[in-house]
C-alpha cells in the first residue's frame, strides 16, 4: 500500500497503474458473456477458486449489493471491456449473478422524458 493511501503497491502516483489493463484479463478483449454498461451484477457469497487475484477481489468487494458494470469499471479504474472480462469470469465461477437492464419500449415517444433531459441539461450547464 502507498503511505496514507489505499492503492496497492502496483499503482504509482506519477505513472499510474504499473500493470497494463490487458495483462489483468490475460490479453482477452472479449468477455464470454454479454454485458451492457447498465447490466447489474451482485455477489452470490460464493468464493471462487479459479478467479483469484487483487482485481477479482476488488470487484467482489464492490458487489455486495446490485451495482452496474459502468460503476465497477470506474471504481477499479479499468477499461469497460477489461472489467467485462473479469465480470464474465466471476459469473462463470458462480461468484456473481448478472441481470440485464430492462428493455426499453419500441415507441420513441415513451423512451424520451423531456423533463428528465432538461434537468440533466440544466445540471450540466451549472457545472460548466
mmCIF file of N, CA and C in Angstrom:
data_model
loop_
_atom_site.group_PDB
_atom_site.id
_atom_site.type_symbol
_atom_site.label_atom_id
_atom_site.label_comp_id
_atom_site.label_asym_id
_atom_site.label_seq_id
_atom_site.Cartn_x
_atom_site.Cartn_y
_atom_site.Cartn_z
ATOM 1 N N UNK A 1 0.831 -1.197 0.000
ATOM 2 C CA UNK A 1 0.000 0.000 0.000
ATOM 3 C C UNK A 1 0.868 1.250 0.000
ATOM 4 N N UNK A 2 0.351 2.308 -0.577
ATOM 5 C CA UNK A 2 1.030 3.608 -0.523
ATOM 6 C C UNK A 2 0.923 4.158 0.881
ATOM 7 N N UNK A 3 1.846 5.030 1.219
ATOM 8 C CA UNK A 3 1.733 5.695 2.514
ATOM 9 C C UNK A 3 0.498 6.576 2.517
ATOM 10 N N UNK A 4 -0.351 6.388 3.487
ATOM 11 C CA UNK A 4 -1.540 7.216 3.641
ATOM 12 C C UNK A 4 -2.611 6.962 2.600
ATOM 13 N N UNK A 5 -2.392 6.047 1.667
ATOM 14 C CA UNK A 5 -3.376 5.786 0.623
ATOM 15 C C UNK A 5 -3.893 4.366 0.700
ATOM 16 N N UNK A 6 -4.799 4.059 -0.197
ATOM 17 C CA UNK A 6 -5.395 2.736 -0.211
ATOM 18 C C UNK A 6 -5.046 1.963 -1.470
ATOM 19 N N UNK A 7 -4.227 2.517 -2.342
ATOM 20 C CA UNK A 7 -3.866 1.838 -3.573
ATOM 21 C C UNK A 7 -2.789 0.797 -3.305
ATOM 22 N N UNK A 8 -2.843 -0.335 -3.967
ATOM 23 C CA UNK A 8 -1.820 -1.364 -3.807
ATOM 24 C C UNK A 8 -0.471 -0.898 -4.356
ATOM 25 N N UNK A 9 0.572 -1.675 -4.076
ATOM 26 C CA UNK A 9 1.928 -1.328 -4.489
ATOM 27 C C UNK A 9 2.093 -1.290 -6.008
ATOM 28 N N UNK A 10 1.196 -1.911 -6.768
ATOM 29 C CA UNK A 10 1.329 -1.915 -8.221
ATOM 30 C C UNK A 10 0.701 -0.679 -8.852
ATOM 31 N N UNK A 11 0.482 0.351 -8.035
ATOM 32 C CA UNK A 11 -0.038 1.622 -8.530
ATOM 33 C C UNK A 11 0.932 2.712 -8.100
ATOM 34 N N UNK A 12 1.325 3.581 -9.020
ATOM 35 C CA UNK A 12 2.277 4.645 -8.740
ATOM 36 C C UNK A 12 1.604 5.973 -9.036
ATOM 37 N N UNK A 13 1.747 6.958 -8.131
ATOM 38 C CA UNK A 13 1.085 8.257 -8.318
ATOM 39 C C UNK A 13 1.450 8.910 -9.647
ATOM 40 N N UNK A 14 2.711 8.890 -10.009
ATOM 41 C CA UNK A 14 3.157 9.567 -11.229
ATOM 42 C C UNK A 14 2.869 8.744 -12.486
ATOM 43 N N UNK A 15 3.102 7.444 -12.422
ATOM 44 C CA UNK A 15 2.976 6.603 -13.613
ATOM 45 C C UNK A 15 1.587 6.010 -13.769
ATOM 46 N N UNK A 16 0.814 5.948 -12.699
ATOM 47 C CA UNK A 16 -0.491 5.304 -12.758
ATOM 48 C C UNK A 16 -0.338 3.813 -12.507
ATOM 49 N N UNK A 17 -1.195 3.043 -13.112
ATOM 50 C CA UNK A 17 -1.184 1.595 -12.949
ATOM 51 C C UNK A 17 0.094 1.028 -13.561
ATOM 52 N N UNK A 18 0.827 0.229 -12.797
ATOM 53 C CA UNK A 18 2.079 -0.350 -13.282
ATOM 54 C C UNK A 18 1.854 -1.642 -14.057
ATOM 55 N N UNK A 19 0.679 -2.224 -13.921
ATOM 56 C CA UNK A 19 0.315 -3.421 -14.671
ATOM 57 C C UNK A 19 -0.680 -2.989 -15.739
ATOM 58 N N UNK A 20 -0.380 -3.303 -16.987
ATOM 59 C CA UNK A 20 -1.261 -2.905 -18.084
ATOM 60 C C UNK A 20 -2.610 -3.609 -17.965
ATOM 61 N N UNK A 21 -3.703 -2.911 -18.293
ATOM 62 C CA UNK A 21 -5.044 -3.481 -18.121
ATOM 63 C C UNK A 21 -5.243 -4.836 -18.804
ATOM 64 N N UNK A 22 -4.694 -5.018 -19.993
ATOM 65 C CA UNK A 22 -4.954 -6.271 -20.700
ATOM 66 C C UNK A 22 -4.130 -7.426 -20.147
ATOM 67 N N UNK A 23 -3.154 -7.122 -19.303
ATOM 68 C CA UNK A 23 -2.428 -8.175 -18.598
ATOM 69 C C UNK A 23 -3.367 -8.802 -17.571
ATOM 70 N N UNK A 24 -4.208 -7.983 -16.982
ATOM 71 C CA UNK A 24 -5.150 -8.444 -15.964
ATOM 72 C C UNK A 24 -6.140 -9.445 -16.550
ATOM 73 N N UNK A 25 -6.544 -9.212 -17.793
ATOM 74 C CA UNK A 25 -7.507 -10.120 -18.434
ATOM 75 C C UNK A 25 -6.811 -11.172 -19.287
ATOM 76 N N UNK A 26 -5.508 -11.346 -19.075
ATOM 77 C CA UNK A 26 -4.707 -12.311 -19.850
ATOM 78 C C UNK A 26 -4.803 -12.065 -21.350
ATOM 79 N N UNK A 27 -4.865 -10.797 -21.722
ATOM 80 C CA UNK A 27 -4.912 -10.422 -23.134
ATOM 81 C C UNK A 27 -6.275 -10.572 -23.777
ATOM 82 N N UNK A 28 -7.254 -11.037 -23.022
ATOM 83 C CA UNK A 28 -8.595 -11.227 -23.589
ATOM 84 C C UNK A 28 -9.300 -9.887 -23.714
ATOM 85 N N UNK A 29 -9.945 -9.670 -24.832
ATOM 86 C CA UNK A 29 -10.673 -8.425 -25.056
ATOM 87 C C UNK A 29 -12.166 -8.663 -25.257
ATOM 88 N N UNK A 30 -12.571 -9.919 -25.196
ATOM 89 C CA UNK A 30 -13.995 -10.244 -25.344
ATOM 90 C C UNK A 30 -14.456 -11.110 -24.179
ATOM 91 N N UNK A 31 -15.442 -10.631 -23.436
ATOM 92 C CA UNK A 31 -15.959 -11.448 -22.338
ATOM 93 C C UNK A 31 -16.720 -12.651 -22.882
ATOM 94 N N UNK A 32 -16.824 -13.691 -22.089
ATOM 95 C CA UNK A 32 -17.542 -14.896 -22.514
ATOM 96 C C UNK A 32 -19.053 -14.750 -22.368
ATOM 97 N N UNK A 33 -19.504 -13.667 -21.757
ATOM 98 C CA UNK A 33 -20.940 -13.380 -21.614
ATOM 99 C C UNK A 33 -21.178 -11.933 -22.033
ATOM 100 N N UNK A 34 -22.406 -11.632 -22.434
ATOM 101 C CA UNK A 34 -22.732 -10.273 -22.854
ATOM 102 C C UNK A 34 -23.060 -9.415 -21.636
ATOM 103 N N UNK A 35 -22.396 -8.265 -21.551
ATOM 104 C CA UNK A 35 -22.674 -7.292 -20.501
ATOM 105 C C UNK A 35 -22.864 -5.927 -21.141
ATOM 106 N N UNK A 36 -23.948 -5.274 -20.803
ATOM 107 C CA UNK A 36 -24.196 -3.895 -21.168
ATOM 108 C C UNK A 36 -23.581 -3.064 -20.041
ATOM 109 N N UNK A 37 -23.278 -1.798 -20.276
ATOM 110 C CA UNK A 37 -22.742 -0.969 -19.199
ATOM 111 C C UNK A 37 -23.740 -0.812 -18.055
ATOM 112 N N UNK A 38 -25.024 -1.008 -18.357
ATOM 113 C CA UNK A 38 -26.064 -0.880 -17.329
ATOM 114 C C UNK A 38 -26.444 -2.212 -16.692
ATOM 115 N N UNK A 39 -25.799 -3.308 -17.114
ATOM 116 C CA UNK A 39 -26.070 -4.609 -16.512
ATOM 117 C C UNK A 39 -25.738 -4.538 -15.023
ATOM 118 N N UNK A 40 -26.626 -5.063 -14.214
ATOM 119 C CA UNK A 40 -26.432 -5.067 -12.763
ATOM 120 C C UNK A 40 -25.849 -6.412 -12.341
ATOM 121 N N UNK A 41 -24.801 -6.358 -11.530
ATOM 122 C CA UNK A 41 -24.187 -7.578 -11.019
ATOM 123 C C UNK A 41 -24.209 -7.541 -9.496
ATOM 124 N N UNK A 42 -24.196 -8.738 -8.906
ATOM 125 C CA UNK A 42 -24.226 -8.829 -7.449
ATOM 126 C C UNK A 42 -23.532 -10.117 -7.027
ATOM 127 N N UNK A 43 -22.778 -10.043 -5.940
ATOM 128 C CA UNK A 43 -22.062 -11.208 -5.418
ATOM 129 C C UNK A 43 -23.050 -12.233 -4.882
ATOM 130 N N UNK A 44 -22.722 -13.499 -5.090
ATOM 131 C CA UNK A 44 -23.571 -14.588 -4.598
ATOM 132 C C UNK A 44 -23.146 -15.044 -3.209
ATOM 133 N N UNK A 45 -21.953 -14.618 -2.765
ATOM 134 C CA UNK A 45 -21.425 -15.070 -1.488
ATOM 135 C C UNK A 45 -20.481 -16.250 -1.642
ATOM 136 N N UNK A 46 -20.443 -16.799 -2.818
ATOM 137 C CA UNK A 46 -19.561 -17.932 -3.109
ATOM 138 C C UNK A 46 -18.174 -17.410 -3.475
ATOM 139 N N UNK A 47 -17.126 -17.942 -2.868
ATOM 140 C CA UNK A 47 -15.755 -17.523 -3.165
ATOM 141 C C UNK A 47 -15.190 -18.433 -4.250
ATOM 142 N N UNK A 48 -14.805 -17.850 -5.372
ATOM 143 C CA UNK A 48 -14.311 -18.673 -6.487
ATOM 144 C C UNK A 48 -12.902 -19.192 -6.238
ATOM 145 N N UNK A 49 -12.638 -20.397 -6.689
ATOM 146 C CA UNK A 49 -11.308 -20.981 -6.591
ATOM 147 C C UNK A 49 -10.484 -20.543 -7.798
ATOM 148 N N UNK A 50 -11.103 -20.499 -8.968
ATOM 149 C CA UNK A 50 -10.391 -20.204 -10.212
ATOM 150 C C UNK A 50 -10.092 -18.716 -10.394
ATOM 151 N N UNK A 51 -10.925 -17.841 -9.903
ATOM 152 C CA UNK A 51 -10.769 -16.399 -10.125
ATOM 153 C C UNK A 51 -10.127 -15.756 -8.912
ATOM 154 N N UNK A 52 -8.815 -15.799 -8.873
ATOM 155 C CA UNK A 52 -8.069 -15.248 -7.747
ATOM 156 C C UNK A 52 -7.274 -14.036 -8.209
ATOM 157 N N UNK A 53 -6.924 -13.183 -7.304
ATOM 158 C CA UNK A 53 -6.102 -12.028 -7.610
ATOM 159 C C UNK A 53 -6.726 -10.762 -7.080
ATOM 160 N N UNK A 54 -5.938 -9.693 -7.022
ATOM 161 C CA UNK A 54 -6.424 -8.445 -6.424
ATOM 162 C C UNK A 54 -7.567 -7.805 -7.189
ATOM 163 N N UNK A 55 -7.572 -7.925 -8.509
ATOM 164 C CA UNK A 55 -8.648 -7.294 -9.282
ATOM 165 C C UNK A 55 -9.971 -8.019 -9.097
ATOM 166 N N UNK A 56 -9.927 -9.345 -9.064
ATOM 167 C CA UNK A 56 -11.148 -10.107 -8.795
ATOM 168 C C UNK A 56 -11.661 -9.796 -7.393
ATOM 169 N N UNK A 57 -10.755 -9.702 -6.432
ATOM 170 C CA UNK A 57 -11.151 -9.398 -5.050
ATOM 171 C C UNK A 57 -11.784 -8.012 -4.959
ATOM 172 N N UNK A 58 -11.208 -7.036 -5.666
ATOM 173 C CA UNK A 58 -11.781 -5.683 -5.639
ATOM 174 C C UNK A 58 -13.180 -5.673 -6.239
ATOM 175 N N UNK A 59 -13.356 -6.384 -7.358
ATOM 176 C CA UNK A 59 -14.675 -6.451 -7.989
ATOM 177 C C UNK A 59 -15.677 -7.072 -7.032
ATOM 178 N N UNK A 60 -15.320 -8.198 -6.431
ATOM 179 C CA UNK A 60 -16.231 -8.852 -5.499
ATOM 180 C C UNK A 60 -16.553 -7.955 -4.305
ATOM 181 N N UNK A 61 -15.586 -7.185 -3.854
ATOM 182 C CA UNK A 61 -15.812 -6.266 -2.745
ATOM 183 C C UNK A 61 -16.813 -5.167 -3.074
ATOM 184 N N UNK A 62 -16.909 -4.819 -4.341
ATOM 185 C CA UNK A 62 -17.853 -3.778 -4.767
ATOM 186 C C UNK A 62 -19.262 -4.311 -5.001
ATOM 187 N N UNK A 63 -19.397 -5.617 -5.066
ATOM 188 C CA UNK A 63 -20.667 -6.215 -5.484
ATOM 189 C C UNK A 63 -21.501 -6.767 -4.335
ATOM 190 N N UNK A 64 -21.410 -6.155 -3.170
ATOM 191 C CA UNK A 64 -22.221 -6.593 -2.035
ATOM 192 C C UNK A 64 -23.706 -6.400 -2.294
ATOM 193 N N UNK A 65 -24.048 -5.393 -3.054
ATOM 194 C CA UNK A 65 -25.420 -5.132 -3.489
ATOM 195 C C UNK A 65 -25.384 -4.946 -4.990
ATOM 196 N N UNK A 66 -26.534 -4.781 -5.621
ATOM 197 C CA UNK A 66 -26.542 -4.603 -7.069
ATOM 198 C C UNK A 66 -25.751 -3.366 -7.489
ATOM 199 N N UNK A 67 -24.875 -3.531 -8.455
ATOM 200 C CA UNK A 67 -24.051 -2.432 -8.955
ATOM 201 C C UNK A 67 -23.877 -2.616 -10.464
ATOM 202 N N UNK A 68 -23.817 -1.503 -11.190
ATOM 203 C CA UNK A 68 -23.719 -1.589 -12.649
ATOM 204 C C UNK A 68 -22.284 -1.838 -13.092
ATOM 205 N N UNK A 69 -22.146 -2.372 -14.281
ATOM 206 C CA UNK A 69 -20.838 -2.618 -14.880
ATOM 207 C C UNK A 69 -20.057 -1.306 -14.986
ATOM 208 N N UNK A 70 -20.731 -0.239 -15.382
ATOM 209 C CA UNK A 70 -20.066 1.064 -15.524
ATOM 210 C C UNK A 70 -19.495 1.544 -14.191
ATOM 211 N N UNK A 71 -20.250 1.365 -13.111
ATOM 212 C CA UNK A 71 -19.771 1.786 -11.793
ATOM 213 C C UNK A 71 -18.544 0.986 -11.364
ATOM 214 N N UNK A 72 -18.572 -0.298 -11.611
ATOM 215 C CA UNK A 72 -17.436 -1.140 -11.239
ATOM 216 C C UNK A 72 -16.194 -0.709 -12.010
ATOM 217 N N UNK A 73 -16.335 -0.502 -13.327
ATOM 218 C CA UNK A 73 -15.196 -0.076 -14.149
ATOM 219 C C UNK A 73 -14.608 1.234 -13.629
ATOM 220 N N UNK A 74 -15.475 2.150 -13.230
ATOM 221 C CA UNK A 74 -14.996 3.436 -12.705
ATOM 222 C C UNK A 74 -14.263 3.260 -11.380
ATOM 223 N N UNK A 75 -14.789 2.429 -10.510
ATOM 224 C CA UNK A 75 -14.169 2.224 -9.197
ATOM 225 C C UNK A 75 -12.816 1.517 -9.295
ATOM 226 N N UNK A 76 -12.701 0.546 -10.187
ATOM 227 C CA UNK A 76 -11.437 -0.192 -10.268
ATOM 228 C C UNK A 76 -10.489 0.415 -11.298
ATOM 229 N N UNK A 77 -10.925 1.484 -11.939
ATOM 230 C CA UNK A 77 -10.089 2.237 -12.884
ATOM 231 C C UNK A 77 -9.530 1.373 -14.004
ATOM 232 N N UNK A 78 -10.414 0.574 -14.601
ATOM 233 C CA UNK A 78 -10.051 -0.252 -15.746
ATOM 234 C C UNK A 78 -10.996 0.040 -16.894
ATOM 235 N N UNK A 79 -10.544 -0.177 -18.132
ATOM 236 C CA UNK A 79 -11.460 -0.008 -19.265
ATOM 237 C C UNK A 79 -12.660 -0.948 -19.117
ATOM 238 N N UNK A 80 -13.786 -0.527 -19.657
ATOM 239 C CA UNK A 80 -15.020 -1.311 -19.534
ATOM 240 C C UNK A 80 -14.851 -2.718 -20.094
ATOM 241 N N UNK A 81 -14.144 -2.865 -21.205
ATOM 242 C CA UNK A 81 -14.002 -4.191 -21.805
ATOM 243 C C UNK A 81 -13.207 -5.133 -20.893
ATOM 244 N N UNK A 82 -12.193 -4.650 -20.210
ATOM 245 C CA UNK A 82 -11.427 -5.471 -19.274
ATOM 246 C C UNK A 82 -12.301 -5.814 -18.070
ATOM 247 N N UNK A 83 -13.068 -4.848 -17.604
ATOM 248 C CA UNK A 83 -13.989 -5.089 -16.490
ATOM 249 C C UNK A 83 -15.000 -6.161 -16.858
ATOM 250 N N UNK A 84 -15.517 -6.102 -18.070
ATOM 251 C CA UNK A 84 -16.495 -7.098 -18.521
ATOM 252 C C UNK A 84 -15.884 -8.495 -18.562
ATOM 253 N N UNK A 85 -14.609 -8.607 -18.947
ATOM 254 C CA UNK A 85 -13.934 -9.904 -18.948
ATOM 255 C C UNK A 85 -13.838 -10.447 -17.524
ATOM 256 N N UNK A 86 -13.440 -9.594 -16.575
ATOM 257 C CA UNK A 86 -13.361 -10.020 -15.171
ATOM 258 C C UNK A 86 -14.732 -10.445 -14.650
ATOM 259 N N UNK A 87 -15.752 -9.659 -14.976
ATOM 260 C CA UNK A 87 -17.110 -9.982 -14.518
ATOM 261 C C UNK A 87 -17.592 -11.303 -15.116
ATOM 262 N N UNK A 88 -17.311 -11.517 -16.396
ATOM 263 C CA UNK A 88 -17.717 -12.770 -17.035
ATOM 264 C C UNK A 88 -17.052 -13.966 -16.354
ATOM 265 N N UNK A 89 -15.765 -13.818 -16.004
ATOM 266 C CA UNK A 89 -15.068 -14.883 -15.285
ATOM 267 C C UNK A 89 -15.752 -15.177 -13.954
ATOM 268 N N UNK A 90 -16.124 -14.118 -13.233
ATOM 269 C CA UNK A 90 -16.749 -14.290 -11.914
ATOM 270 C C UNK A 90 -18.159 -14.876 -12.023
ATOM 271 N N UNK A 91 -18.885 -14.525 -13.081
ATOM 272 C CA UNK A 91 -20.210 -15.124 -13.300
ATOM 273 C C UNK A 91 -20.039 -16.610 -13.612
ATOM 274 N N UNK A 92 -19.043 -16.931 -14.453
ATOM 275 C CA UNK A 92 -18.766 -18.320 -14.810
ATOM 276 C C UNK A 92 -18.398 -19.158 -13.589
ATOM 277 N N UNK A 93 -17.685 -18.559 -12.644
ATOM 278 C CA UNK A 93 -17.275 -19.258 -11.413
ATOM 279 C C UNK A 93 -18.413 -19.371 -10.410
ATOM 280 N N UNK A 94 -19.511 -18.663 -10.652
ATOM 281 C CA UNK A 94 -20.636 -18.690 -9.727
ATOM 282 C C UNK A 94 -20.527 -17.686 -8.598
ATOM 283 N N UNK A 95 -19.547 -16.776 -8.674
ATOM 284 C CA UNK A 95 -19.355 -15.793 -7.612
ATOM 285 C C UNK A 95 -20.240 -14.564 -7.791
ATOM 286 N N UNK A 96 -20.729 -14.339 -9.010
ATOM 287 C CA UNK A 96 -21.601 -13.191 -9.305
ATOM 288 C C UNK A 96 -22.823 -13.643 -10.078
ATOM 289 N N UNK A 97 -23.892 -12.881 -9.928
ATOM 290 C CA UNK A 97 -25.048 -13.029 -10.800
ATOM 291 C C UNK A 97 -25.173 -11.734 -11.585
ATOM 292 N N UNK A 98 -25.727 -11.820 -12.768
ATOM 293 C CA UNK A 98 -25.885 -10.643 -13.623
ATOM 294 C C UNK A 98 -27.321 -10.550 -14.095
ATOM 295 N N UNK A 99 -27.803 -9.305 -14.167
ATOM 296 C CA UNK A 99 -29.166 -9.061 -14.645
ATOM 297 C C UNK A 99 -29.095 -7.951 -15.678
ATOM 298 N N UNK A 100 -29.566 -8.248 -16.876
ATOM 299 C CA UNK A 100 -29.548 -7.271 -17.965
ATOM 300 C C UNK A 100 -30.486 -6.120 -17.641
ATOM 301 N N UNK A 101 -30.202 -4.930 -18.188
ATOM 302 C CA UNK A 101 -31.107 -3.799 -17.954
ATOM 303 C C UNK A 101 -32.471 -4.075 -18.573
ATOM 304 N N UNK A 102 -33.484 -3.454 -18.017
ATOM 305 C CA UNK A 102 -34.850 -3.628 -18.523
ATOM 306 C C UNK A 102 -34.936 -3.150 -19.964
ATOM 307 N N UNK A 103 -35.706 -3.860 -20.746
ATOM 308 C CA UNK A 103 -35.883 -3.496 -22.143
ATOM 309 C C UNK A 103 -36.645 -2.179 -22.248
ATOM 310 N N UNK A 104 -36.270 -1.390 -23.226
ATOM 311 C CA UNK A 104 -36.912 -0.105 -23.460
ATOM 312 C C UNK A 104 -38.006 -0.303 -24.495
ATOM 313 N N UNK A 105 -39.096 0.383 -24.332
ATOM 314 C CA UNK A 105 -40.211 0.288 -25.258
ATOM 315 C C UNK A 105 -39.787 0.702 -26.663
ATOM 316 N N UNK A 106 -40.385 0.096 -27.668
ATOM 317 C CA UNK A 106 -40.073 0.416 -29.063
ATOM 318 C C UNK A 106 -40.662 1.763 -29.481
ATOM 319 N N UNK A 107 -41.624 2.266 -28.725
ATOM 320 C CA UNK A 107 -42.254 3.540 -29.042
ATOM 321 C C UNK A 107 -41.310 4.678 -28.673
ATOM 322 N N UNK A 108 -40.799 5.457 -29.656
ATOM 323 C CA UNK A 108 -39.848 6.529 -29.358
ATOM 324 C C UNK A 108 -40.379 7.566 -28.382
ATOM 325 N N UNK A 109 -41.666 7.827 -28.396
ATOM 326 C CA UNK A 109 -42.243 8.837 -27.505
ATOM 327 C C UNK A 109 -42.130 8.407 -26.042
ATOM 328 N N UNK A 110 -42.244 7.109 -25.766
ATOM 329 C CA UNK A 110 -42.192 6.655 -24.385
ATOM 330 C C UNK A 110 -40.759 6.537 -23.879
ATOM 331 N N UNK A 111 -39.762 6.538 -24.776
ATOM 332 C CA UNK A 111 -38.370 6.425 -24.362
ATOM 333 C C UNK A 111 -37.780 7.753 -23.908
ATOM 334 N N UNK A 112 -38.394 8.844 -24.291
ATOM 335 C CA UNK A 112 -37.830 10.155 -24.002
ATOM 336 C C UNK A 112 -38.687 10.876 -22.979
ATOM 337 N N UNK A 113 -38.067 11.222 -21.879
ATOM 338 C CA UNK A 113 -38.731 12.003 -20.856
ATOM 339 C C UNK A 113 -38.130 13.406 -20.937
ATOM 340 N N UNK A 114 -38.853 14.319 -21.536
ATOM 341 C CA UNK A 114 -38.336 15.661 -21.786
ATOM 342 C C UNK A 114 -37.915 16.363 -20.494
ATOM 343 N N UNK A 115 -38.697 16.213 -19.444
ATOM 344 C CA UNK A 115 -38.373 16.865 -18.175
ATOM 345 C C UNK A 115 -37.038 16.345 -17.631
ATOM 346 N N UNK A 116 -36.815 15.049 -17.747
ATOM 347 C CA UNK A 116 -35.559 14.471 -17.281
ATOM 348 C C UNK A 116 -34.387 15.000 -18.103
ATOM 349 N N UNK A 117 -34.532 15.030 -19.415
ATOM 350 C CA UNK A 117 -33.467 15.536 -20.280
ATOM 351 C C UNK A 117 -33.165 17.005 -19.997
ATOM 352 N N UNK A 118 -34.198 17.797 -19.748
ATOM 353 C CA UNK A 118 -33.990 19.214 -19.435
ATOM 354 C C UNK A 118 -33.283 19.378 -18.089
ATOM 355 N N UNK A 119 -33.619 18.538 -17.117
ATOM 356 C CA UNK A 119 -32.963 18.594 -15.811
ATOM 357 C C UNK A 119 -31.483 18.230 -15.935
ATOM 358 N N UNK A 120 -31.169 17.233 -16.752
ATOM 359 C CA UNK A 120 -29.779 16.855 -16.973
ATOM 360 C C UNK A 120 -29.033 17.990 -17.659
ATOM 361 N N UNK A 121 -29.634 18.582 -18.676
ATOM 362 C CA UNK A 121 -29.020 19.703 -19.389
ATOM 363 C C UNK A 121 -28.773 20.880 -18.442
ATOM 364 N N UNK A 122 -29.760 21.177 -17.606
ATOM 365 C CA UNK A 122 -29.628 22.264 -16.639
ATOM 366 C C UNK A 122 -28.464 21.988 -15.678
ATOM 367 N N UNK A 123 -28.357 20.751 -15.195
ATOM 368 C CA UNK A 123 -27.273 20.372 -14.296
ATOM 369 C C UNK A 123 -25.905 20.488 -14.958
ATOM 370 N N UNK A 124 -25.825 20.107 -16.209
ATOM 371 C CA UNK A 124 -24.569 20.219 -16.946
ATOM 372 C C UNK A 124 -24.170 21.675 -17.155
ATOM 373 N N UNK A 125 -25.141 22.481 -17.472
ATOM 374 C CA UNK A 125 -24.847 23.909 -17.675
ATOM 375 C C UNK A 125 -24.351 24.566 -16.393
ATOM 376 N N UNK A 126 -24.916 24.164 -15.255
ATOM 377 C CA UNK A 126 -24.478 24.725 -13.974
ATOM 378 C C UNK A 126 -23.032 24.339 -13.680
ATOM 379 N N UNK A 127 -22.631 23.152 -14.072
ATOM 380 C CA UNK A 127 -21.258 22.683 -13.814
ATOM 381 C C UNK A 127 -20.251 23.331 -14.752
ATOM 382 N N UNK A 128 -20.692 23.728 -15.934
ATOM 383 C CA UNK A 128 -19.772 24.331 -16.899
ATOM 384 C C UNK A 128 -19.829 25.789 -16.737
#
